[in-house]
mmCIF file of C-alpha atoms in Angstrom:
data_model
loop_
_atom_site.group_PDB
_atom_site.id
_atom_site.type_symbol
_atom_site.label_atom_id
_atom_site.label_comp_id
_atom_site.label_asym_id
_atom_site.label_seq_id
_atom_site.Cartn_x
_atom_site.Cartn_y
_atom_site.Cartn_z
ATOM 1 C CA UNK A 140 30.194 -36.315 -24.768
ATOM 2 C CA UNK A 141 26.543 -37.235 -25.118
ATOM 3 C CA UNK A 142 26.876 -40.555 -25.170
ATOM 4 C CA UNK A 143 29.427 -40.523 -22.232
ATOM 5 C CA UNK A 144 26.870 -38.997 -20.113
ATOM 6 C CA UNK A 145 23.947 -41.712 -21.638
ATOM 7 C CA UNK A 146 26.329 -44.821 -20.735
ATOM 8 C CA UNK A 147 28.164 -43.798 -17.505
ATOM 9 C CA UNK A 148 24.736 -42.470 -15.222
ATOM 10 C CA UNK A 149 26.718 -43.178 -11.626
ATOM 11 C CA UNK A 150 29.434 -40.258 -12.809
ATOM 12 C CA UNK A 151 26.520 -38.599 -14.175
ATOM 13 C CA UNK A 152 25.533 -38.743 -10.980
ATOM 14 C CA UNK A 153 27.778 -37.475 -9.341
ATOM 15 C CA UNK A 154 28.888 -34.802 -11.707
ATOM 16 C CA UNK A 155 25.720 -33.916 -12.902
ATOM 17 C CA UNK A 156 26.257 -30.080 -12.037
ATOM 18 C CA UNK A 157 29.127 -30.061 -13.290
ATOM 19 C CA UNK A 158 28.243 -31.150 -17.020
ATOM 20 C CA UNK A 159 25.073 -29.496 -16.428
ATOM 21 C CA UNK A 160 26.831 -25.631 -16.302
ATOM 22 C CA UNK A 161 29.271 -27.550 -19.441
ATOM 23 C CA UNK A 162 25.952 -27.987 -21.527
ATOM 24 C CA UNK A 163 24.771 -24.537 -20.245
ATOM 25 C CA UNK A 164 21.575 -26.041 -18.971
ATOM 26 C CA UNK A 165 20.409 -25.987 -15.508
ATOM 27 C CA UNK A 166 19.914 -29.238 -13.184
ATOM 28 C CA UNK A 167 16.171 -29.510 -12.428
ATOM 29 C CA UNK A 168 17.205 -32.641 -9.919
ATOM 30 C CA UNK A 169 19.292 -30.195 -7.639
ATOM 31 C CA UNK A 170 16.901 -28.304 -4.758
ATOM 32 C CA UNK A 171 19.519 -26.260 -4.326
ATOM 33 C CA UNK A 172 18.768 -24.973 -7.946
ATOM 34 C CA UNK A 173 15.154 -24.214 -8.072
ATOM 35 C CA UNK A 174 15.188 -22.850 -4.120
ATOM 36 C CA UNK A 175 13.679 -19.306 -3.842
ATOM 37 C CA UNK A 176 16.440 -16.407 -2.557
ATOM 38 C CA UNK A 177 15.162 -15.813 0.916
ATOM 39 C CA UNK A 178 17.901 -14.515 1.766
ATOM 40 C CA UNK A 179 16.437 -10.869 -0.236
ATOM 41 C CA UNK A 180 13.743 -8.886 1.299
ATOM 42 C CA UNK A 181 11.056 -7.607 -1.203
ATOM 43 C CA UNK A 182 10.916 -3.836 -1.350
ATOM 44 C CA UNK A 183 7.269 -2.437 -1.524
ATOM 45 C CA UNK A 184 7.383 0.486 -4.153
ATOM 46 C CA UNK A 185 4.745 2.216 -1.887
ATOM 47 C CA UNK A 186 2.599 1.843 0.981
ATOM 48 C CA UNK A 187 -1.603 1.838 1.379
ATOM 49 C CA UNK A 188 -3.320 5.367 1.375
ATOM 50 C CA UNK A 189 -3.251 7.280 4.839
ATOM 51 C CA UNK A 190 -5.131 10.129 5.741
ATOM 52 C CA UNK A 191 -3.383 12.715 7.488
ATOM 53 C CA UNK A 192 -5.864 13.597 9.981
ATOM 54 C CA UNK A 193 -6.918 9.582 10.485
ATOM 55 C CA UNK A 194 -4.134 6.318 11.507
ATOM 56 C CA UNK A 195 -0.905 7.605 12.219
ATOM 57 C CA UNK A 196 1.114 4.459 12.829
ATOM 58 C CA UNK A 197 2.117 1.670 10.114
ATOM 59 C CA UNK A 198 5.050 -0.280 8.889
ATOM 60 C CA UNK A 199 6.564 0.210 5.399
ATOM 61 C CA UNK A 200 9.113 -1.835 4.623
ATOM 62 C CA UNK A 201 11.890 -1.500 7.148
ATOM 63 C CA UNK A 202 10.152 1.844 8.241
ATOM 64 C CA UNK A 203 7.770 2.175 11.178
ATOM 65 C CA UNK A 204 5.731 5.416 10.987
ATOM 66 C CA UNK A 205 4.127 7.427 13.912
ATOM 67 C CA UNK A 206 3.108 10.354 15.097
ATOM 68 C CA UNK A 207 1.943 11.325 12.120
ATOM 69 C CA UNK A 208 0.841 15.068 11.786
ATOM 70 C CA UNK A 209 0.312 18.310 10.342
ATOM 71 C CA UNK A 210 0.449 21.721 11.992
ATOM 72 C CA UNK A 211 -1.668 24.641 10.936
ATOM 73 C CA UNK A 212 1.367 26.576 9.141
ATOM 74 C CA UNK A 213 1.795 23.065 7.081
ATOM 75 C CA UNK A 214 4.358 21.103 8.515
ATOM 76 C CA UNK A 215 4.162 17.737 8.147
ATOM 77 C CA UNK A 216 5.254 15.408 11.371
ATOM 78 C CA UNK A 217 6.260 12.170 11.604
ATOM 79 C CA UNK A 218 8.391 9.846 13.206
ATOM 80 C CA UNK A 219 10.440 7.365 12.085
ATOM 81 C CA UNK A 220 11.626 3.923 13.606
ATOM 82 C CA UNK A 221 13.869 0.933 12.425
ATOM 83 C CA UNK A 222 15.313 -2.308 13.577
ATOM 84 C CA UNK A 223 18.895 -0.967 13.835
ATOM 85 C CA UNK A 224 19.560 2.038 11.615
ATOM 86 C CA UNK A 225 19.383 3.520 8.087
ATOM 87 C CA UNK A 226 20.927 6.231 5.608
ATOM 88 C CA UNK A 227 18.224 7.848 3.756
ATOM 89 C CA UNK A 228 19.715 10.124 2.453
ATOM 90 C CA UNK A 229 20.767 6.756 -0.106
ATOM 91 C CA UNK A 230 17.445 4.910 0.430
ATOM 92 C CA UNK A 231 15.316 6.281 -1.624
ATOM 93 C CA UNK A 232 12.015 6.928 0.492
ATOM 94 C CA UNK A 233 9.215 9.469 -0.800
ATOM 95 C CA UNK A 234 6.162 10.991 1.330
ATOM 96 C CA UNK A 235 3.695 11.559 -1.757
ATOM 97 C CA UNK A 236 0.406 13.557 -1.053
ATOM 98 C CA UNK A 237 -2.940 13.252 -2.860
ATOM 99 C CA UNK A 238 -6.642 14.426 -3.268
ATOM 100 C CA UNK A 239 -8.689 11.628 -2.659
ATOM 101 C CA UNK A 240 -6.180 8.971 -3.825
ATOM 102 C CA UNK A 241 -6.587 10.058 -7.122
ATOM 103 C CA UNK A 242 -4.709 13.999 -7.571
ATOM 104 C CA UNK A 243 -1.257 14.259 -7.058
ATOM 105 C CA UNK A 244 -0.505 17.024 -5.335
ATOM 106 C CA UNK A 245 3.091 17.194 -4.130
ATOM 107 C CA UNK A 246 5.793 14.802 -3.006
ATOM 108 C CA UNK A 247 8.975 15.383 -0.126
ATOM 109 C CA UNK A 248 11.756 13.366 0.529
ATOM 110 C CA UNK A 249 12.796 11.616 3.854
ATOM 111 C CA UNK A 250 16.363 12.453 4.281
ATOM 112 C CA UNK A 251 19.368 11.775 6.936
ATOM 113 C CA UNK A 252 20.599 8.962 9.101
ATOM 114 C CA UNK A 253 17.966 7.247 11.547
ATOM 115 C CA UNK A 254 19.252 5.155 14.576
ATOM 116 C CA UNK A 255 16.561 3.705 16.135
ATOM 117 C CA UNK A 256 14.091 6.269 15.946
ATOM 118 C CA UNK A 257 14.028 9.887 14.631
ATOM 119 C CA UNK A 258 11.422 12.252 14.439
ATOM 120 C CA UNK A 259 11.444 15.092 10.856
ATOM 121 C CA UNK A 260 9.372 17.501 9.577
ATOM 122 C CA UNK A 261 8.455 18.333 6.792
ATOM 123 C CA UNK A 262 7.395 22.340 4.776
ATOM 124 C CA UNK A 263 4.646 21.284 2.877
ATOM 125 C CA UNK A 264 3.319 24.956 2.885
ATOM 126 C CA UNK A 265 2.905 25.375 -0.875
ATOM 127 C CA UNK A 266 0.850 22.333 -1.163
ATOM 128 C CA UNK A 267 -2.725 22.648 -1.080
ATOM 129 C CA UNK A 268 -3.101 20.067 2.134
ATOM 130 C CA UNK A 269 -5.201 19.748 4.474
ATOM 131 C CA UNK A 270 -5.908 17.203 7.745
ATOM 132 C CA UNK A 271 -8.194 15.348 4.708
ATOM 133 C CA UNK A 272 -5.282 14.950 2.424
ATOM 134 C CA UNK A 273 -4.238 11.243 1.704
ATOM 135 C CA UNK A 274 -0.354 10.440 1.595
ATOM 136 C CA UNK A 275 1.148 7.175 1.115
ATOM 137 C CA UNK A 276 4.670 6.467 1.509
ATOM 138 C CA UNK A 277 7.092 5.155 -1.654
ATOM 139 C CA UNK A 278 10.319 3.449 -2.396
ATOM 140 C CA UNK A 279 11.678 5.318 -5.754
ATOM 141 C CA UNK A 280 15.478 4.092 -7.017
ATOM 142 C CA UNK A 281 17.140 6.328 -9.388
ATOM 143 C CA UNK A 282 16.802 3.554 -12.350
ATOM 144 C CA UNK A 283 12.574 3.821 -11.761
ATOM 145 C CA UNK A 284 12.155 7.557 -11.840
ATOM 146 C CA UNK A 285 10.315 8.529 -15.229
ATOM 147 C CA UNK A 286 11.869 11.055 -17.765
ATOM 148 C CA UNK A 287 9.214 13.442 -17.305
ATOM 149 C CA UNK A 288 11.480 16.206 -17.679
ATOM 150 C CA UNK A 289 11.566 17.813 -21.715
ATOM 151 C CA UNK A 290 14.379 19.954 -22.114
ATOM 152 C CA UNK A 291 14.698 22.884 -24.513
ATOM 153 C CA UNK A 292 15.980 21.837 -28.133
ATOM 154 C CA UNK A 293 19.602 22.757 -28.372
ATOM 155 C CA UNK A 294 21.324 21.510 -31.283
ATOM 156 C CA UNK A 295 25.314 21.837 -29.035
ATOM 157 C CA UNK A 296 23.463 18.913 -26.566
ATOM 158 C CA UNK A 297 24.211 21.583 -23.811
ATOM 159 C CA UNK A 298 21.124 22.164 -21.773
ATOM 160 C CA UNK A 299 20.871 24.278 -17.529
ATOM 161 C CA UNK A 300 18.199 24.103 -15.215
ATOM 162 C CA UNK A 301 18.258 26.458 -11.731
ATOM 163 C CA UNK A 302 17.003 25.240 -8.734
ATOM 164 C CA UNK A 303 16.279 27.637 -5.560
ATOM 165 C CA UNK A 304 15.247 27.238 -2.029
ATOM 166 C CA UNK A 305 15.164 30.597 -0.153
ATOM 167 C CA UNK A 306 18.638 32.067 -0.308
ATOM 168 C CA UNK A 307 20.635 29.022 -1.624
ATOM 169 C CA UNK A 308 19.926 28.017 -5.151
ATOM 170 C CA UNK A 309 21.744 25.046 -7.941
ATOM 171 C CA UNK A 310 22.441 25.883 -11.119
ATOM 172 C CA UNK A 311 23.091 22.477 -13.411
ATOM 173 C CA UNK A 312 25.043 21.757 -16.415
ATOM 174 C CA UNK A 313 24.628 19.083 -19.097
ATOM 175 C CA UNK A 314 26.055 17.538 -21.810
ATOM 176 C CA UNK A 315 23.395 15.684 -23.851
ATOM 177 C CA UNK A 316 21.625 15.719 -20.599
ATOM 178 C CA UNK A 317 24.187 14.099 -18.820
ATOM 179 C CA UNK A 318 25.574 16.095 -15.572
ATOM 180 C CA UNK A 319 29.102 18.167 -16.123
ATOM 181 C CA UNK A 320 28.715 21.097 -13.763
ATOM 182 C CA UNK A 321 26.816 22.532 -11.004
ATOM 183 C CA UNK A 322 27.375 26.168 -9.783
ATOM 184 C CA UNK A 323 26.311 26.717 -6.006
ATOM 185 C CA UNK A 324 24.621 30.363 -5.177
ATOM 186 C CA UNK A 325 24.347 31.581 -1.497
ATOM 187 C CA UNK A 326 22.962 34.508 -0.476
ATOM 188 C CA UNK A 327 23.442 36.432 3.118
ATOM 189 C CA UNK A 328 22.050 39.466 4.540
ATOM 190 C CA UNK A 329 22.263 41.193 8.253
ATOM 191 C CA UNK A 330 22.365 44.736 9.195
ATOM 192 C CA UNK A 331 23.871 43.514 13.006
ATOM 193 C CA UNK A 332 27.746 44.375 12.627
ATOM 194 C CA UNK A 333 28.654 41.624 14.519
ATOM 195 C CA UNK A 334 26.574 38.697 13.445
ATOM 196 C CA UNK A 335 27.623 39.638 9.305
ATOM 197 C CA UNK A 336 30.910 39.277 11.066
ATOM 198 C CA UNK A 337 30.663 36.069 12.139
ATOM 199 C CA UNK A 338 28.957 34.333 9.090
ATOM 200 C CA UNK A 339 31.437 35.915 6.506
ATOM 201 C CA UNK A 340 34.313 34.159 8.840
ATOM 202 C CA UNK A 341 32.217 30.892 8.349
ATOM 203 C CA UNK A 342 32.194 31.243 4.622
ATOM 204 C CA UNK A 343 35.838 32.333 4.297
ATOM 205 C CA UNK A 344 36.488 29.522 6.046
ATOM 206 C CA UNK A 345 34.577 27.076 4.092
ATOM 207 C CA UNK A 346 36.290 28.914 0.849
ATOM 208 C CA UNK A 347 39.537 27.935 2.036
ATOM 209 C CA UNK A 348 38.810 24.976 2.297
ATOM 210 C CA UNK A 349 36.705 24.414 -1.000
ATOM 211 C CA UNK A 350 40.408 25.798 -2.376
ATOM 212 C CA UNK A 351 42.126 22.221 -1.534
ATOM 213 C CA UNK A 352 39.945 20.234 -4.021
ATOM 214 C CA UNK A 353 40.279 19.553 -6.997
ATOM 215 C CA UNK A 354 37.667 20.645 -9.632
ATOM 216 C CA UNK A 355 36.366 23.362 -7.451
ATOM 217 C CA UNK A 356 36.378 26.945 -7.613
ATOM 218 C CA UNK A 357 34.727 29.789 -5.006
ATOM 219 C CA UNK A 358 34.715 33.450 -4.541
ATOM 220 C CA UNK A 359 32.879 35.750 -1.868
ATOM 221 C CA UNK A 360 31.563 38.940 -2.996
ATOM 222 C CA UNK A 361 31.541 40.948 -0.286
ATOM 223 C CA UNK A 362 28.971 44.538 0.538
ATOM 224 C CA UNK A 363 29.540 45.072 4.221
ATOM 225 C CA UNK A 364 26.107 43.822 5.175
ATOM 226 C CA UNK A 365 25.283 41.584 2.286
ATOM 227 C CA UNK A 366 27.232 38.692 0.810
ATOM 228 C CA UNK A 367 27.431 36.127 -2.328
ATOM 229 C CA UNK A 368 29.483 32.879 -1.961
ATOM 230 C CA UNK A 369 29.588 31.363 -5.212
ATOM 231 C CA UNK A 370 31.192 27.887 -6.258
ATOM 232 C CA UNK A 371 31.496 25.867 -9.137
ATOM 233 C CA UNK A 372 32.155 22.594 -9.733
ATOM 234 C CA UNK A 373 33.880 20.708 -12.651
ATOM 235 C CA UNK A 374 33.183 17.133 -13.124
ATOM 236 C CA UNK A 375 35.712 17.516 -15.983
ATOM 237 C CA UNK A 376 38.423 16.521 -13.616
ATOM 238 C CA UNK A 377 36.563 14.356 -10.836
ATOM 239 C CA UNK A 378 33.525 11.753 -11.169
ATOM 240 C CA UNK A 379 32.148 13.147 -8.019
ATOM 241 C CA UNK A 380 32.346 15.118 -4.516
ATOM 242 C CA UNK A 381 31.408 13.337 -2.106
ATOM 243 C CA UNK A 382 33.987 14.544 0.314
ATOM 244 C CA UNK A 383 31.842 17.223 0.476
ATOM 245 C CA UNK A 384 29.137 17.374 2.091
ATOM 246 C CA UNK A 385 26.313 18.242 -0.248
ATOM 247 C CA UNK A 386 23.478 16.343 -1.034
ATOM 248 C CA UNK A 387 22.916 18.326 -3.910
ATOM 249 C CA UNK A 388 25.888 17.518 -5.598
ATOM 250 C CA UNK A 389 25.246 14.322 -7.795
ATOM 251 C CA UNK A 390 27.519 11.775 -9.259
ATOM 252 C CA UNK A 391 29.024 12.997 -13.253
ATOM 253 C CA UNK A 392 26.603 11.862 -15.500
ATOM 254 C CA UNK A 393 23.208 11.699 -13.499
ATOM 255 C CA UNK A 394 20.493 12.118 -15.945
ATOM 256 C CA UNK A 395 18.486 15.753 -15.840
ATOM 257 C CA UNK A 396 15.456 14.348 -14.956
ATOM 258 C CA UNK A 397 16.842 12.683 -12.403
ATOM 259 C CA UNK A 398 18.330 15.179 -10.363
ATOM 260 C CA UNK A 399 15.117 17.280 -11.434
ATOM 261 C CA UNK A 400 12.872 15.010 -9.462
ATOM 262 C CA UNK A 401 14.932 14.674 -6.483
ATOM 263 C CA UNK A 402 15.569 18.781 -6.213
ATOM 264 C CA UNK A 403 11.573 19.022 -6.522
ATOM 265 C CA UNK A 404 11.146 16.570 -3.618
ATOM 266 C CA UNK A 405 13.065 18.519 -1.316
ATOM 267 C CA UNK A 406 10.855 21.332 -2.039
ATOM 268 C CA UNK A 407 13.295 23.362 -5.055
ATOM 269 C CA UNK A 408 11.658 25.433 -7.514
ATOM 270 C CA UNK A 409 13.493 24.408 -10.714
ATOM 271 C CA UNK A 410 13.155 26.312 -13.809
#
C-alpha cells in the first residue's frame, strides 16, 4: 500500500483523504482540515466584576444585563435580554456575590424561560450585601461544579441530605452518592375557613394526579386548619420526572454535590 501511494501521486491526489482516514493520519494539504469551528460560540465561564451600586448594563455571553439593583430589604434586580429566547432553567447561569473581589459571599441562580427580555429578582436577604458588594455573573455546567460536598462515612453507601425553603423542603436519597429518591415536604397553614378550603382542593387535586405516575407516591395529612402533602419519588422504576414540573427533581443518578450546589443557589438551607 505504501508504495502504491509513492508511485501513483495523481490518485494520491485525488484520494488523498481517503487513504489519509485508511492510515489514520490526518491530511495537512486539506483547508478544510485544519479550519477553526466557527460555527461554535465560546462560552465565558464568568463575566468582569460589577458593583452593585456602580454600571448596571453589560453583555455576558448571550445575556444582556440591566437595570441592575438592590432594594433595602435585599432584593436583587435585574433584567435580562437576548437575541431571541432562552431556557435557563437548563443554561446554567449563576449571579455570584463578593467582598471586594476577593470573599465569596453567596451565589443565586437565574432561572425560567426569557423571550426577549425579562426582568427577576432575586432574595439575597441572608447575604451580608450591600450597594458596595461586587457580583459577577458565571456560566457553571453540571460536569464543572467541584465536589465540595463530604458526606458522612456510611459503610451501606447510603447517604440523605434535607433541603428547606420556608414551608417546602427536599429530602434526597443516595446510593454511593448517586441519586435514588427524593421525598417532597409541604407545609400549609390558615385559620380563614374558606381559603384552607380552597388550597386543600388544590393539593387533592395535584394528589390525584401525582396517583397516575409511575414511581410516585403522596398522602395529605389533614388538621382542619393545617396541612402536610407529602410525596415520594422512586427512581427505582423511572430514570426521571420530568413530566412533572419540578425543578427540584433531578435526573437518577445526579451526583450529591451536584444537586447540593444547585439547591444552595436557589437559596435552600441543606443539612
Amino acid at each position: 500500500l505504501i508504495g502504491f501511494v509513492f508511485y501513483v501521486p495523481d490518485i494520491y491526489k485525488k484520494y488523498n483523504k481517503e487513504i489519509a482516514e485508511f492510515l489514520g493520519v490526518g491530511d495537512k494539504n486539506d483547508p478544510q482540515e485544519n479550519r477553526p469551528d466557527t460555527d461554535k460560540k465560546e462560552i465565558t465561564p464568568v463575566s468582569a466584576y460589577y458593583q452593585i451600586g456602580g454600571q448596571n448594563a453589560f453583555k455576558f455571553n448571550e445575556l444582556s444585563i440591566s437595570n441592575v439593583s438592590l432594594s433595602p430589604d435585599k432584593i436583587f434586580s435585574l433584567t435580562i435580554t437576548v437575541d431571541d429566547s432562552i431556557d435557563l432553567d437548563t443554561a446554567g447561569y449563576y449571579v455570584e456575590f463578593f467582598k471586594n473581589k476577593e470573599t465569596f459571599v453567596g451565589r443565586r441562580s437565574l432561572l425560567g424561560r426569557v423571550t426577549k427580555t425579562k426582568p427577576f429578582t432575586l432574595d439575597i436577604s441572608n447575604m451580608d450585601v450591600d450597594s458596595t458588594t461586587y457580583y459577577v455573573l458565571s456560566h457553571v455546567s453540571d460536569s464543572s461544579i467541584k465536589d465540595n460536598y463530604k458526606p458522612a462515612s456510611d459503610e451501606s453507601g447510603l447517604t440523605t441530605f434535607t433541603c428547606q425553603l420556608k414551608d417546602t423542603s427536599y429530602d434526597y436519597d443516595f446510593y454511593m452518592r448517586k441519586l435514588t429518591k427524593v421525598s417532597k415536604k409541604i407545609s400549609y397553614t390558615n385559620t380563614d375557613a374558606n381559603l384552607y378550603a380552597q388550597e386543600l382542593l388544590k393539593f387533592q387535586k395535584l394528589k390525584k394526579e401525582y396517583d397516575e405516575y409511575r414511581g410516585v407516591t403522596s398522602s395529605i395529612v389533614d388538621n382542619s386548619s393545617s396541612l402536610i402533602f407529602l410525596t415520594e419519588f422512586d427512581y427505582g422504576e423511572v430514570s426521571n420526572f420530568n413530566r412533572i414540573k419540578d425543578n427540584h427533581l433531578y435526573e437518577k443518578g445526579t451526583l450529591d454535590y451536584v444537586i447540593l450546589f444547585k439547591m444552595e443557589a436557589e437559596g435552600y438551607v441543606c443539612k
